[in-house]
mmCIF file of C-alpha atoms and ligand atoms in Angstrom:
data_model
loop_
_atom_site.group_PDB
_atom_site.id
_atom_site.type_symbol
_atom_site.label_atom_id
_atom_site.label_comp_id
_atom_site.label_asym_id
_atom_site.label_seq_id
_atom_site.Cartn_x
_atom_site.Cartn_y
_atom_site.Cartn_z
ATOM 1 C CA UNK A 1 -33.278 -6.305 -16.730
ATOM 2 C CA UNK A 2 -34.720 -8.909 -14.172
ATOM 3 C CA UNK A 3 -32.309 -11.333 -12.983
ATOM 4 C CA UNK A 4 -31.985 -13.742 -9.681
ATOM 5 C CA UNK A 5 -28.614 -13.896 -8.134
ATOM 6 C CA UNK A 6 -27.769 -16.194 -5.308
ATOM 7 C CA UNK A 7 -25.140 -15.039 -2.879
ATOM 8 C CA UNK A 8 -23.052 -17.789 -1.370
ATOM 9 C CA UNK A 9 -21.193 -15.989 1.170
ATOM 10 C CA UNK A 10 -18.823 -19.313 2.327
ATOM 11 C CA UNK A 11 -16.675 -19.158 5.357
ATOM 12 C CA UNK A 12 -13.822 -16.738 7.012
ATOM 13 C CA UNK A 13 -13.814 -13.583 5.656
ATOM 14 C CA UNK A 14 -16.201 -14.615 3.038
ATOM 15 C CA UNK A 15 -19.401 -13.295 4.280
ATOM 16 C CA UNK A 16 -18.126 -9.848 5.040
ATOM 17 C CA UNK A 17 -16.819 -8.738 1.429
ATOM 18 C CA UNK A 18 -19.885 -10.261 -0.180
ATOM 19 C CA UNK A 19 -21.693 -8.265 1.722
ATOM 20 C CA UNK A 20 -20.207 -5.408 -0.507
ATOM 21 C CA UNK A 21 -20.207 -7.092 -4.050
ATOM 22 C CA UNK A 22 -23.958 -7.552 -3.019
ATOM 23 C CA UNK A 23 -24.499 -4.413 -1.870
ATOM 24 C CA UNK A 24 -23.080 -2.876 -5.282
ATOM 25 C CA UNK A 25 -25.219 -5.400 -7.602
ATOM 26 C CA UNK A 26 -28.135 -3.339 -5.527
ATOM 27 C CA UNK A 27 -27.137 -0.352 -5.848
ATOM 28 C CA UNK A 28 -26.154 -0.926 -9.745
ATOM 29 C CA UNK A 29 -29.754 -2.145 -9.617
ATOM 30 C CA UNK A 30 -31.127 1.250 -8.456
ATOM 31 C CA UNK A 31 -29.071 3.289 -10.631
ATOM 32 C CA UNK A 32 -29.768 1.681 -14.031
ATOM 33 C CA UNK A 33 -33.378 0.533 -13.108
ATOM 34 C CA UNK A 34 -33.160 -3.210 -13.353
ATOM 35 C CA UNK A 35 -33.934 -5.338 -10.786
ATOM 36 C CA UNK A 36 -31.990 -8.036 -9.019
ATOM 37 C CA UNK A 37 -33.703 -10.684 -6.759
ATOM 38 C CA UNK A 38 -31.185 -11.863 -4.248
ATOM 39 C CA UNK A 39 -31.757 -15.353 -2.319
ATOM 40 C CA UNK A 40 -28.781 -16.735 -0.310
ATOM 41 C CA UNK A 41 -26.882 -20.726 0.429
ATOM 42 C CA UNK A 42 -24.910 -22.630 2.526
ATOM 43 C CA UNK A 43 -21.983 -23.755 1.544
ATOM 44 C CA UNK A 44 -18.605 -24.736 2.725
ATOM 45 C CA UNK A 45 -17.768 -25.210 6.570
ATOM 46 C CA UNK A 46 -20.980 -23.082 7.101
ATOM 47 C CA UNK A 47 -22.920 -25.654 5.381
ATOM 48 C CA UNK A 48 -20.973 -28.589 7.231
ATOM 49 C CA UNK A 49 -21.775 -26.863 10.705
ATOM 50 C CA UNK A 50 -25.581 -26.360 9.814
ATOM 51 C CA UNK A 51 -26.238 -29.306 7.529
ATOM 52 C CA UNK A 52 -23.210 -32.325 7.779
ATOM 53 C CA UNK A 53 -22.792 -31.583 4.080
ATOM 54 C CA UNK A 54 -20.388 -29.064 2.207
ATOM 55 C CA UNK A 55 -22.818 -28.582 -0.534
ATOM 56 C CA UNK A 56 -26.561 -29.235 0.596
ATOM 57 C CA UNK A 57 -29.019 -29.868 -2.535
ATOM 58 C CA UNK A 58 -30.965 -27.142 -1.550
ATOM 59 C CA UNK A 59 -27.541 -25.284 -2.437
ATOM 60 C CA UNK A 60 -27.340 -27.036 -5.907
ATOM 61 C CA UNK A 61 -31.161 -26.453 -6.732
ATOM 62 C CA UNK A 62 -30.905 -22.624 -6.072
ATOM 63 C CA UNK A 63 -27.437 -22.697 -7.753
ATOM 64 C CA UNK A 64 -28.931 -24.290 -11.012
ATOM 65 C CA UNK A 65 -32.403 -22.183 -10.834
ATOM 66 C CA UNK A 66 -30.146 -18.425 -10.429
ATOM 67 C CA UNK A 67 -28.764 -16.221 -13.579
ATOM 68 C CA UNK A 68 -25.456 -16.026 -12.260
ATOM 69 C CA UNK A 69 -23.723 -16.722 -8.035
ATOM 70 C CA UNK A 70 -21.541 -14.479 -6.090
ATOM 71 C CA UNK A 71 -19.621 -17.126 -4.380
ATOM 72 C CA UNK A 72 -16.934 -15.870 -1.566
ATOM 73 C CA UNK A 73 -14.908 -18.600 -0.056
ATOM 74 C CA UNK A 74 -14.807 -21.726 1.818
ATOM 75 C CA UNK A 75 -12.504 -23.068 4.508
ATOM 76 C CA UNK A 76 -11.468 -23.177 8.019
ATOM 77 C CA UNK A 77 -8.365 -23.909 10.103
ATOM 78 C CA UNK A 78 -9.909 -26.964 11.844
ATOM 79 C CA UNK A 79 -9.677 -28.911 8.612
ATOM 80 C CA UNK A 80 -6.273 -27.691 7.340
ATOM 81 C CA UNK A 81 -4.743 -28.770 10.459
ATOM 82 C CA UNK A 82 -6.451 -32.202 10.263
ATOM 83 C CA UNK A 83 -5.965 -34.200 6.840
ATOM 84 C CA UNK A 84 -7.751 -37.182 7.946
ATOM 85 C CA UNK A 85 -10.806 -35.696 8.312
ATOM 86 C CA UNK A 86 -12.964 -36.637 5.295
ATOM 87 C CA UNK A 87 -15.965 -34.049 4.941
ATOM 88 C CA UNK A 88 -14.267 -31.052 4.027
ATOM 89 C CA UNK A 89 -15.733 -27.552 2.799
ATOM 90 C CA UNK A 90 -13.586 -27.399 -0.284
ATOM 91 C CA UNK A 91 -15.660 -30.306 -1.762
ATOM 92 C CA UNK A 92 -18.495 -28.171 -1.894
ATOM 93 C CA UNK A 93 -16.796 -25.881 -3.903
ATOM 94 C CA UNK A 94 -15.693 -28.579 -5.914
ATOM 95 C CA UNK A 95 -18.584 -30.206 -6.514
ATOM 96 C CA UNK A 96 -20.424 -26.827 -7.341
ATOM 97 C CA UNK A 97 -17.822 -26.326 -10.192
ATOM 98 C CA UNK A 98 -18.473 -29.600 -10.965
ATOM 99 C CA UNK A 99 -22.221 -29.890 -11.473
ATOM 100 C CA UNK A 100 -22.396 -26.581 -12.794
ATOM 101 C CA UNK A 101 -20.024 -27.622 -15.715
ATOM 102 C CA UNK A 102 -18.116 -24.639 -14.928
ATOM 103 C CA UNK A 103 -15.107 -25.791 -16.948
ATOM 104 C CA UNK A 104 -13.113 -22.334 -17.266
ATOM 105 C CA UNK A 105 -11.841 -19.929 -14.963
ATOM 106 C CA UNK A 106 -11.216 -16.208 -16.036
ATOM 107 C CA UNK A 107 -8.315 -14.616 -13.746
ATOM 108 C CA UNK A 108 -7.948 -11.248 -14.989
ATOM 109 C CA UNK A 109 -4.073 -10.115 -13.570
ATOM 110 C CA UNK A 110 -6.010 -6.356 -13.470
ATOM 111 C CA UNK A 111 -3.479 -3.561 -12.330
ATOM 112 C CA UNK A 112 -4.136 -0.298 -10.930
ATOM 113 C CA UNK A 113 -1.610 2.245 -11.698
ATOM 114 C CA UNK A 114 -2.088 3.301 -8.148
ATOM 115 C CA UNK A 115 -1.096 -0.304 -6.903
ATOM 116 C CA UNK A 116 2.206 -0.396 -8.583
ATOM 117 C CA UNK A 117 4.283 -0.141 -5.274
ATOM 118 C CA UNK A 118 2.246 -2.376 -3.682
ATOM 119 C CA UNK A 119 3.703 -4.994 -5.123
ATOM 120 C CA UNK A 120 6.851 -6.690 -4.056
ATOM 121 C CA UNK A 121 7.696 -6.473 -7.994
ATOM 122 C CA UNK A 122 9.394 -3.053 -9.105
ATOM 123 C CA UNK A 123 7.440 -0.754 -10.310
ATOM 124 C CA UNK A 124 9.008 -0.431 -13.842
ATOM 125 C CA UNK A 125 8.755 -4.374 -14.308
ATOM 126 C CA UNK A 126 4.998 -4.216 -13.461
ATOM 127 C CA UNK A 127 3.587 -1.036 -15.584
ATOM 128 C CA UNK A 128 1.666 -2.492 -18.343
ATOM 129 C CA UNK A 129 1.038 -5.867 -17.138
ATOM 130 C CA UNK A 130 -2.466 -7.132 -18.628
ATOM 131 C CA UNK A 131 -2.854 -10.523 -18.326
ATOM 132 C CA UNK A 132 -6.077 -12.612 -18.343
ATOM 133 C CA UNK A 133 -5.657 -16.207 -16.874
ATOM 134 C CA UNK A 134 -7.716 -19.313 -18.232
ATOM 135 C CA UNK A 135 -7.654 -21.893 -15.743
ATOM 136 C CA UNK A 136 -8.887 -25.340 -16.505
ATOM 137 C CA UNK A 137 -11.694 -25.989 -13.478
ATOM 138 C CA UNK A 138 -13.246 -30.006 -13.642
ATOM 139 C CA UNK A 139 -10.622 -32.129 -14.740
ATOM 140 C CA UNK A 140 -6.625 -32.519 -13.688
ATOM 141 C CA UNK A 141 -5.483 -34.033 -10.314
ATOM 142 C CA UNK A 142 -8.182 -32.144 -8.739
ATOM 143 C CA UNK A 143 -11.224 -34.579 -10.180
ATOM 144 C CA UNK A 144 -8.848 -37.703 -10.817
ATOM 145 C CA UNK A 145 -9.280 -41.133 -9.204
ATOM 146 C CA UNK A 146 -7.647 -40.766 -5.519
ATOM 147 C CA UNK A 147 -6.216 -43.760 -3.549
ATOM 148 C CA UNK A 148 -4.765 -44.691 -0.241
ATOM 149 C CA UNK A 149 -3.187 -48.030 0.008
ATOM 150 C CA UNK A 150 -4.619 -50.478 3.388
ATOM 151 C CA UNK A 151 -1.306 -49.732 5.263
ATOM 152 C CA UNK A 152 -2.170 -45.846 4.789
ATOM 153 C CA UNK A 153 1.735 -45.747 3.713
ATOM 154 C CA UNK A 154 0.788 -45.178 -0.089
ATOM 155 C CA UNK A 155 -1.226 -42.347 -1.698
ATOM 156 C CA UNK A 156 -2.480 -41.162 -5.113
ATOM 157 C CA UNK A 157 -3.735 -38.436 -7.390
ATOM 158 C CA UNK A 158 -4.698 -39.237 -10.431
ATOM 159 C CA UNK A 159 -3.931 -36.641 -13.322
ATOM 160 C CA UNK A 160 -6.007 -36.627 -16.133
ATOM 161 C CA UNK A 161 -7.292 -34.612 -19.068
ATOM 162 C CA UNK A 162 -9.827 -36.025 -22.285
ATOM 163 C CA UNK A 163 -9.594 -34.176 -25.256
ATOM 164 C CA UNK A 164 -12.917 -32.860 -25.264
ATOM 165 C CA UNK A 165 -12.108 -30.631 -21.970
ATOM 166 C CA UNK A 166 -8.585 -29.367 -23.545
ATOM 167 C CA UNK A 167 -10.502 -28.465 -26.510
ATOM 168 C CA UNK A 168 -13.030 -26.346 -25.036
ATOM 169 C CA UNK A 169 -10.981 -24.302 -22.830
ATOM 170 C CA UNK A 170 -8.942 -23.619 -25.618
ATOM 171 C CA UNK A 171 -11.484 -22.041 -27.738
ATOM 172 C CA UNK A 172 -12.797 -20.048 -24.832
ATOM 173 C CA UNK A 173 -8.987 -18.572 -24.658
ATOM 174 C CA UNK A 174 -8.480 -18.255 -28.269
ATOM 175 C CA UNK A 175 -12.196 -16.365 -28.295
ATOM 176 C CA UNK A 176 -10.606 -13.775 -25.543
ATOM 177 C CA UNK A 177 -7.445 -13.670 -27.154
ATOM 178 C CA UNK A 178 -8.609 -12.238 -30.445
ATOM 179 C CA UNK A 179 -10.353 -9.815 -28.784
ATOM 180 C CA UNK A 180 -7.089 -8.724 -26.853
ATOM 181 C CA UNK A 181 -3.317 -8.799 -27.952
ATOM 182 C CA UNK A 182 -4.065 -11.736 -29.566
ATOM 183 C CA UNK A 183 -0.906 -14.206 -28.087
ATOM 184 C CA UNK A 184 -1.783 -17.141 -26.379
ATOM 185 C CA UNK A 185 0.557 -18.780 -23.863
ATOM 186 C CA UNK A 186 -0.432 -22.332 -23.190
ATOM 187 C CA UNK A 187 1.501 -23.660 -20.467
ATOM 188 C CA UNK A 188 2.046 -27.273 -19.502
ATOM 189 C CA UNK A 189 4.859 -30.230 -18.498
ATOM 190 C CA UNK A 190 4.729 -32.035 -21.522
ATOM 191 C CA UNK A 191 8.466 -32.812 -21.343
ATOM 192 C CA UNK A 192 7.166 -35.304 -17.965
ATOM 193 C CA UNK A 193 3.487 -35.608 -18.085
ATOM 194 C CA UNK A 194 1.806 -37.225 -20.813
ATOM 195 C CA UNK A 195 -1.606 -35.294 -19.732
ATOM 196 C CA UNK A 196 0.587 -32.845 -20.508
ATOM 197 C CA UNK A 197 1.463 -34.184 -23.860
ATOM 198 C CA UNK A 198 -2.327 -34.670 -24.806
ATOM 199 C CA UNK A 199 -2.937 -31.343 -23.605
ATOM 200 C CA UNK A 200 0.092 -29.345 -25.837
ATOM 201 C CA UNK A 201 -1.102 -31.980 -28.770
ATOM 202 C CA UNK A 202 -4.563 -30.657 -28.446
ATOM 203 C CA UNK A 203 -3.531 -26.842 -28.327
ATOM 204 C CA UNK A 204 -1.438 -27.480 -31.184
ATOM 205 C CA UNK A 205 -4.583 -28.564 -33.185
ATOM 206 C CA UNK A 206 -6.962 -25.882 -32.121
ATOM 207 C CA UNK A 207 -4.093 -23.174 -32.496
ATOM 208 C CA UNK A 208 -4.279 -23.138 -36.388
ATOM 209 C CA UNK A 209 -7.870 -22.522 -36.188
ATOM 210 C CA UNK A 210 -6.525 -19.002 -35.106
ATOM 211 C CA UNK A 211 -3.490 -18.264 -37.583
ATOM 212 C CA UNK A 212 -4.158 -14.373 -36.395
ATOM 213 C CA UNK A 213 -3.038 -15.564 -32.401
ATOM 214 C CA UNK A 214 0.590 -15.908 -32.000
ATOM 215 C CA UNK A 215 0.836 -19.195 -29.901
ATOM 216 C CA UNK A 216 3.437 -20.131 -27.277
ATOM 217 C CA UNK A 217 4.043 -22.898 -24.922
ATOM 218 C CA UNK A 218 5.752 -22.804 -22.147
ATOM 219 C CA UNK A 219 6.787 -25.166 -19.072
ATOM 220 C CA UNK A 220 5.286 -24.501 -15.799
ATOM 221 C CA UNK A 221 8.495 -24.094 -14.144
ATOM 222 C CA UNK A 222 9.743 -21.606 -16.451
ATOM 223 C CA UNK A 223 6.492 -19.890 -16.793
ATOM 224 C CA UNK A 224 6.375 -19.184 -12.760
ATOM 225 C CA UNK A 225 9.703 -17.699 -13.415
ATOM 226 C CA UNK A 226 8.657 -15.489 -16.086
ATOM 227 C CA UNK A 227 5.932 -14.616 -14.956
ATOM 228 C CA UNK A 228 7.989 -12.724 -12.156
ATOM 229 C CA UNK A 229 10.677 -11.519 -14.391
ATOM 230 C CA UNK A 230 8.976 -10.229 -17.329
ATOM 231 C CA UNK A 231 4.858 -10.163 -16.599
ATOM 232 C CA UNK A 232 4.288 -7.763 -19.687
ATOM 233 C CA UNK A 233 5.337 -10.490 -22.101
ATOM 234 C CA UNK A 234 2.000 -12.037 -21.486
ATOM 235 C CA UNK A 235 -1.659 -11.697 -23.042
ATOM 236 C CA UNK A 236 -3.509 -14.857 -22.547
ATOM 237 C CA UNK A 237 -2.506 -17.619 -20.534
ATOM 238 C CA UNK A 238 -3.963 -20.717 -20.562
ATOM 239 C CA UNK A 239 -3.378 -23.598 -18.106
ATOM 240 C CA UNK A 240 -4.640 -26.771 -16.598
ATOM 241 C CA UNK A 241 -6.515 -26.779 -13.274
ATOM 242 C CA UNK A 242 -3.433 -27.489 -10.275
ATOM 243 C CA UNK A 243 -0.931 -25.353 -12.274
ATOM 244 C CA UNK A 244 -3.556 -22.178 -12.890
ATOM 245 C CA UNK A 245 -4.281 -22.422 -8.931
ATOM 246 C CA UNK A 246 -0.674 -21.922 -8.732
ATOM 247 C CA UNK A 247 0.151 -19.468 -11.283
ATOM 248 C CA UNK A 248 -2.684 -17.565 -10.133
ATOM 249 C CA UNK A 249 -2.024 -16.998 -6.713
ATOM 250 C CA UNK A 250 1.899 -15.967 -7.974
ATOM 251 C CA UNK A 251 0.468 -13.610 -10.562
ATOM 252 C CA UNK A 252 -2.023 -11.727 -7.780
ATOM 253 C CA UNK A 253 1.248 -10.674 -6.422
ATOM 254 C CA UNK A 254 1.562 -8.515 -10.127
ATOM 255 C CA UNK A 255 -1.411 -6.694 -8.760
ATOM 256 C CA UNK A 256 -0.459 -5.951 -5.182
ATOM 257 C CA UNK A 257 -2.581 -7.903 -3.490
ATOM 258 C CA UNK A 258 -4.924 -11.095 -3.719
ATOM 259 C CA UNK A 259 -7.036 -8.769 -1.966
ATOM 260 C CA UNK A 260 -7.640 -7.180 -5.345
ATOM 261 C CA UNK A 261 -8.196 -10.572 -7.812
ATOM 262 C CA UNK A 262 -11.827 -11.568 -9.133
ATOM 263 C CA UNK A 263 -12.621 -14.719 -11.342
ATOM 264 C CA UNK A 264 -15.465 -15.672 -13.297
ATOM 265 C CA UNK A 265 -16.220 -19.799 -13.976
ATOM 266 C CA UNK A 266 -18.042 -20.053 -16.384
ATOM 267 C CA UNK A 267 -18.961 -23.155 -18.835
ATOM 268 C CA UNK A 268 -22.264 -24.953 -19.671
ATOM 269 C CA UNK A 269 -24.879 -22.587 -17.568
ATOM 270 C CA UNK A 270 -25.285 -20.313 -14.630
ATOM 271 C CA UNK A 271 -21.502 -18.185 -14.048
ATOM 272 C CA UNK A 272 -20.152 -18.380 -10.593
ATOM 273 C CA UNK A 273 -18.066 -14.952 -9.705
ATOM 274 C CA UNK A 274 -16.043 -14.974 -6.705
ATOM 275 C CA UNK A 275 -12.437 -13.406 -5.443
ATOM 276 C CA UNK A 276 -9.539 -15.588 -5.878
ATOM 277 C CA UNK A 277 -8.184 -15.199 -2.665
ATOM 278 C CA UNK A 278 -9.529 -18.418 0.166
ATOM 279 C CA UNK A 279 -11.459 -17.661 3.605
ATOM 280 C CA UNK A 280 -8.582 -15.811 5.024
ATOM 281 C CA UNK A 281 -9.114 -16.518 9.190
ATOM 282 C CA UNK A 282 -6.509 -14.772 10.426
ATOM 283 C CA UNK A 283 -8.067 -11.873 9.878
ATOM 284 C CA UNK A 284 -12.405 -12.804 9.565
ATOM 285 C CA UNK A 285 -14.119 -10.937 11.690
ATOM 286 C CA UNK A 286 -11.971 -8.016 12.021
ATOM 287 C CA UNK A 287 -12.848 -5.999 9.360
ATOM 288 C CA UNK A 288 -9.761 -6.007 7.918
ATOM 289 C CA UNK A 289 -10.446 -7.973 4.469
ATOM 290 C CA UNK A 290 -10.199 -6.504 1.508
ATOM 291 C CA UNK A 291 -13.680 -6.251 -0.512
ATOM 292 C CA UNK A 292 -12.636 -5.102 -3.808
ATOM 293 C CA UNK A 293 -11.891 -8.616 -4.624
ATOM 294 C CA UNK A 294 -16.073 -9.569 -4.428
ATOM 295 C CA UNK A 295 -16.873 -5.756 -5.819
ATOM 296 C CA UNK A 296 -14.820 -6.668 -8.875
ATOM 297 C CA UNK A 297 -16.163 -9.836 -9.548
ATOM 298 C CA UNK A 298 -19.235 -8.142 -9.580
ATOM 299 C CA UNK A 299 -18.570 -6.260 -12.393
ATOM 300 C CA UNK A 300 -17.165 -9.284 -14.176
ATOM 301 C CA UNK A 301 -21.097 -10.925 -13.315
ATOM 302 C CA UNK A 302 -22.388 -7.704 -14.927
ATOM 303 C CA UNK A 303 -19.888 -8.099 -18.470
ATOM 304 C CA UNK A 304 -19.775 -11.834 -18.506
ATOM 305 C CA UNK A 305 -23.222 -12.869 -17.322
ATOM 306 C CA UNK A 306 -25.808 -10.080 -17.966
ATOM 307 C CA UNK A 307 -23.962 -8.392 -20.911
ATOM 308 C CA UNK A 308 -23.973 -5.594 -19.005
ATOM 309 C CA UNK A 309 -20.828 -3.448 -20.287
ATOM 310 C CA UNK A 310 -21.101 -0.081 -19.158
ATOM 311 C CA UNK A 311 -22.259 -1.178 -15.359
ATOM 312 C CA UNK A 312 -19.331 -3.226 -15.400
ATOM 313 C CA UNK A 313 -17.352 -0.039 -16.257
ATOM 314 C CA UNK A 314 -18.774 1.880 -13.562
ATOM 315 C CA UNK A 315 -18.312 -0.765 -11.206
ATOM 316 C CA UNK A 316 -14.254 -0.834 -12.588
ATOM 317 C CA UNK A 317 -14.572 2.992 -12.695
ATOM 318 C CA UNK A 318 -15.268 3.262 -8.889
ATOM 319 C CA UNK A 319 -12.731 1.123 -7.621
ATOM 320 C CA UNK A 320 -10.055 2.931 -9.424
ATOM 321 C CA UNK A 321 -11.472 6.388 -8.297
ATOM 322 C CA UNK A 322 -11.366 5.098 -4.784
ATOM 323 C CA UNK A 323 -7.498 4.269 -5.532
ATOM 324 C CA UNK A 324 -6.850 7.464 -6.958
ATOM 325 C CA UNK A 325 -8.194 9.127 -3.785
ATOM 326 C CA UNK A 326 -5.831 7.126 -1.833
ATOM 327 C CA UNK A 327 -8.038 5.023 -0.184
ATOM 328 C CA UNK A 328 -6.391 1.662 0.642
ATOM 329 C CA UNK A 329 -6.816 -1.509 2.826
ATOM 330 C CA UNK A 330 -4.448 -2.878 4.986
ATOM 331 C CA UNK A 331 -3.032 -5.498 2.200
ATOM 332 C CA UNK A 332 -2.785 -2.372 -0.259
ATOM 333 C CA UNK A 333 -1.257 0.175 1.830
ATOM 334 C CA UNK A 334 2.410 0.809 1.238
ATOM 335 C CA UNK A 335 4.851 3.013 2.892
ATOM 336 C CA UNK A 336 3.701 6.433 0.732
ATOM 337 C CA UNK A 337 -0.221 5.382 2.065
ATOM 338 C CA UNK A 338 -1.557 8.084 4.235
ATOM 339 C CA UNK A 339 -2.241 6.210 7.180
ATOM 340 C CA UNK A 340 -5.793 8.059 7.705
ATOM 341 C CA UNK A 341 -6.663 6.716 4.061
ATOM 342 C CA UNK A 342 -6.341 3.089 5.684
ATOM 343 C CA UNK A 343 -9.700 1.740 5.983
ATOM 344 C CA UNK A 344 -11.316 -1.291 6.928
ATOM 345 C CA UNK A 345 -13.576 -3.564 5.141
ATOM 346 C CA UNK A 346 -16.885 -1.236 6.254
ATOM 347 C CA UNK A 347 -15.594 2.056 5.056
ATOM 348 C CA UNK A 348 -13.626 0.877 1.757
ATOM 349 C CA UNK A 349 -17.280 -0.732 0.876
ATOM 350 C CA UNK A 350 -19.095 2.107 1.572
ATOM 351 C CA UNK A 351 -16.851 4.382 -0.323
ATOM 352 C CA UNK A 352 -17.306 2.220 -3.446
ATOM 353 C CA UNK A 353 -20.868 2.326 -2.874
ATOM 354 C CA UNK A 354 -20.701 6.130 -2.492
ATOM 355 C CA UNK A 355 -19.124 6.998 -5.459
ATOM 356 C CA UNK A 356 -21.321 4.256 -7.482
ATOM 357 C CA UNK A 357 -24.400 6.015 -5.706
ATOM 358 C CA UNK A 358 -23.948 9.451 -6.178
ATOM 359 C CA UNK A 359 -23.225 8.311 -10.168
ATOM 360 C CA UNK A 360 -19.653 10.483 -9.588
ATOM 361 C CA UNK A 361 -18.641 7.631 -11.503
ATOM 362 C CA UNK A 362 -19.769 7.073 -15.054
ATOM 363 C CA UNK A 363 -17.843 5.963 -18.469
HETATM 364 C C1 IPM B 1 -9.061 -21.475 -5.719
HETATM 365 C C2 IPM B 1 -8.906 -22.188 -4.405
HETATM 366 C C3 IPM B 1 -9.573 -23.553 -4.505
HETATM 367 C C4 IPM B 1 -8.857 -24.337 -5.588
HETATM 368 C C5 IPM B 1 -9.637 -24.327 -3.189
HETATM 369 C C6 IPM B 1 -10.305 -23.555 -2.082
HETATM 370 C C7 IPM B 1 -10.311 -25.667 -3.368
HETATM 371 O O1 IPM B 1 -7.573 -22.282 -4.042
HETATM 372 O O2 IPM B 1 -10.212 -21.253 -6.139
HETATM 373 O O3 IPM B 1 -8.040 -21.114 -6.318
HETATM 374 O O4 IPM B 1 -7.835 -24.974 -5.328
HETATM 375 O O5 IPM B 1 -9.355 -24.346 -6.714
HETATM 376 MG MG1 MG B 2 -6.262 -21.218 -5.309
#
């Protein structure tokens, strides 16, 4: 299979993992003879720095040209720490999603056995846990009309969902949820927000086009909460934009780490695969991220995009292996961690790529 894959490594710690998910798509490449054409963007604070815009059009035109994008994050301290500056890398991000129409956001809540005292969760709570996440990605508070009144005293967001985007969102969920446990937990604020409203309405609807998926709404509030106190009650969750950015970040904790969470935004065209967790500077540069976050997004590229199931599993296969040998990183280390199997970016990458390599790994 030929494909061309552009590599948007981002900002922080985002060029050194993608340096791994890359470096498996190659080596996946090798071992199942296809062949993947890498080219690589700017993007983010990167792009800012280079080119005085987030997202260049050069970006956009390679983005809209490739099969699928390993994206890995955007963001820097200078802008956090200064709201009024008004070029900012996550608008590149945005916009990407944006003119990409990539309208939903896969967040499988995966869980390694080996990971269950990594959590801060007991163990007993976790076991089990499978949950896959549906974030809303172009609409909500997130694409809504902003203001700031003249006296700078007044601000708004606007929050707003159109049918059309609740609708097909759903039926991406609904589509994953028959081929899982098939329940469906939509959650929202409709006892507040009338987006909200629309948005329960509209699941309501779609829902009995799937009488075989047991449907459930829930508040945001209360689904934070139980997401914490019981995660195994869960199958499919499906949420708009702000709360799944929430939700999602909580639920990583399920999993140990956000170290260890991929997504997959997909919609109208090219998928864009990157690790849920943000450019991390505290710790670029120091090979201390975590890269199983860009490996496993990888293999989501290789289901989701290419259709390619069983180097998906082989991908999924090494990581685990790599767990079961012990082998952690710094956010995935607990107290029984040997503290010689505590690697740094580097080696946990080229274990992965080891075991991938030397096919120790296969379904
Ligand atoms: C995410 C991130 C982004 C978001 C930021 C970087 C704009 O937190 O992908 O979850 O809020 O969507
Ligand atoms: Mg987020």
């Amino acid at each position: 299979m030929n494909k061309n894959i552009l590599v948007i490594p981002g900002d922080g710690i985002g060029p050194e993992v993608t340096a791994w998910g890359k470096a498996v798509l190659a080596q996946i490449a090798t071992n199942f003879g296809h062949e993947f054409t890498f080219d690589e963007a700017l993007m983010g604070h990167a792009a800012i720095e280079a080119t005085g815009s987030p997202l260049p059009d050069e970006t956009l035109d390679k983005a809209k040209k490739s099969d699928a994008i390993l994206f890995g994050a955007v963001g820097h301290a200078l802008y956090d720490n200064d709201p009024s500056l008004k070029v900012r890398p996550e608008q590149g991000l945005l916009k990407i999603r944006k003119e990409l129409g990539l309208y939903a956001n896969l967040r499988p809540i995966l869980l390694f056995d080996e990971l269950l005292n990594a959590s801060s969760i007991k163990a007993n709570i976790l076991k089990g846990t499978d949950i896959l996440f549906f974030r809303e990605l172009t609409g909500d508070v997130y694409f809504g009309e902003k203001t700031r009144s003249e006296d700078r005293n007044t601000a708004s967001d606007l929050m707003i969902y159109h049918r059309y985007e609740v609708e097909r969102i759903a039926h991406k969920a609904y589509e994953a949820a028959m081929k899982r446990n098939k329940r469906l937990c939509s959650v929202d604020k409709a006892n507040v927000l009338e987006s909200s409203r629309l948005w329960r309405e509209t699941i309501q609807e779609i829902s009995k086009q799937y009488p075989e998926v047991e449907t459930e709404h829930m508040f945001i509030d209360n689904a934070a909460m139980q997401l914490i106190k019981d995660p195994k009650r869960f199958d499919v969750v499906l949420t708009a934009n702000l709360f799944g950015d929430i939700l999602t970040d909580e639920a990583s904790q399920i999993a140990g780490s956000m170290g260890m969470l991929a997504s997959a935004s997909v919609g109208d065209g090219t998928g864009f695969f990157e690790p849920i967790h943000g450019s991390a500077h505290d710790i670029a540069g120091k090979n201390l991220a975590n890269p199983l976050a860009s490996i496993l997004s990888v293999a989501l590229m290789l289901d989701i995009s290419f259709g390619l199931k069983e180097e998906a599993k082989v991908v999924l296969n090494a990581v685990d292996h790599v767990l079961k040998e012990g082998y952690r990183t710094n956010d995935i280390a607990d107290g029984s961690t040997n503290p010689y199997h505590v690697l740094g970016t580097q080696e946990m990458g080229k274990l992965v790529l080891k075991f991938i390599a030397e096919k120790a790994v296969t379904i």
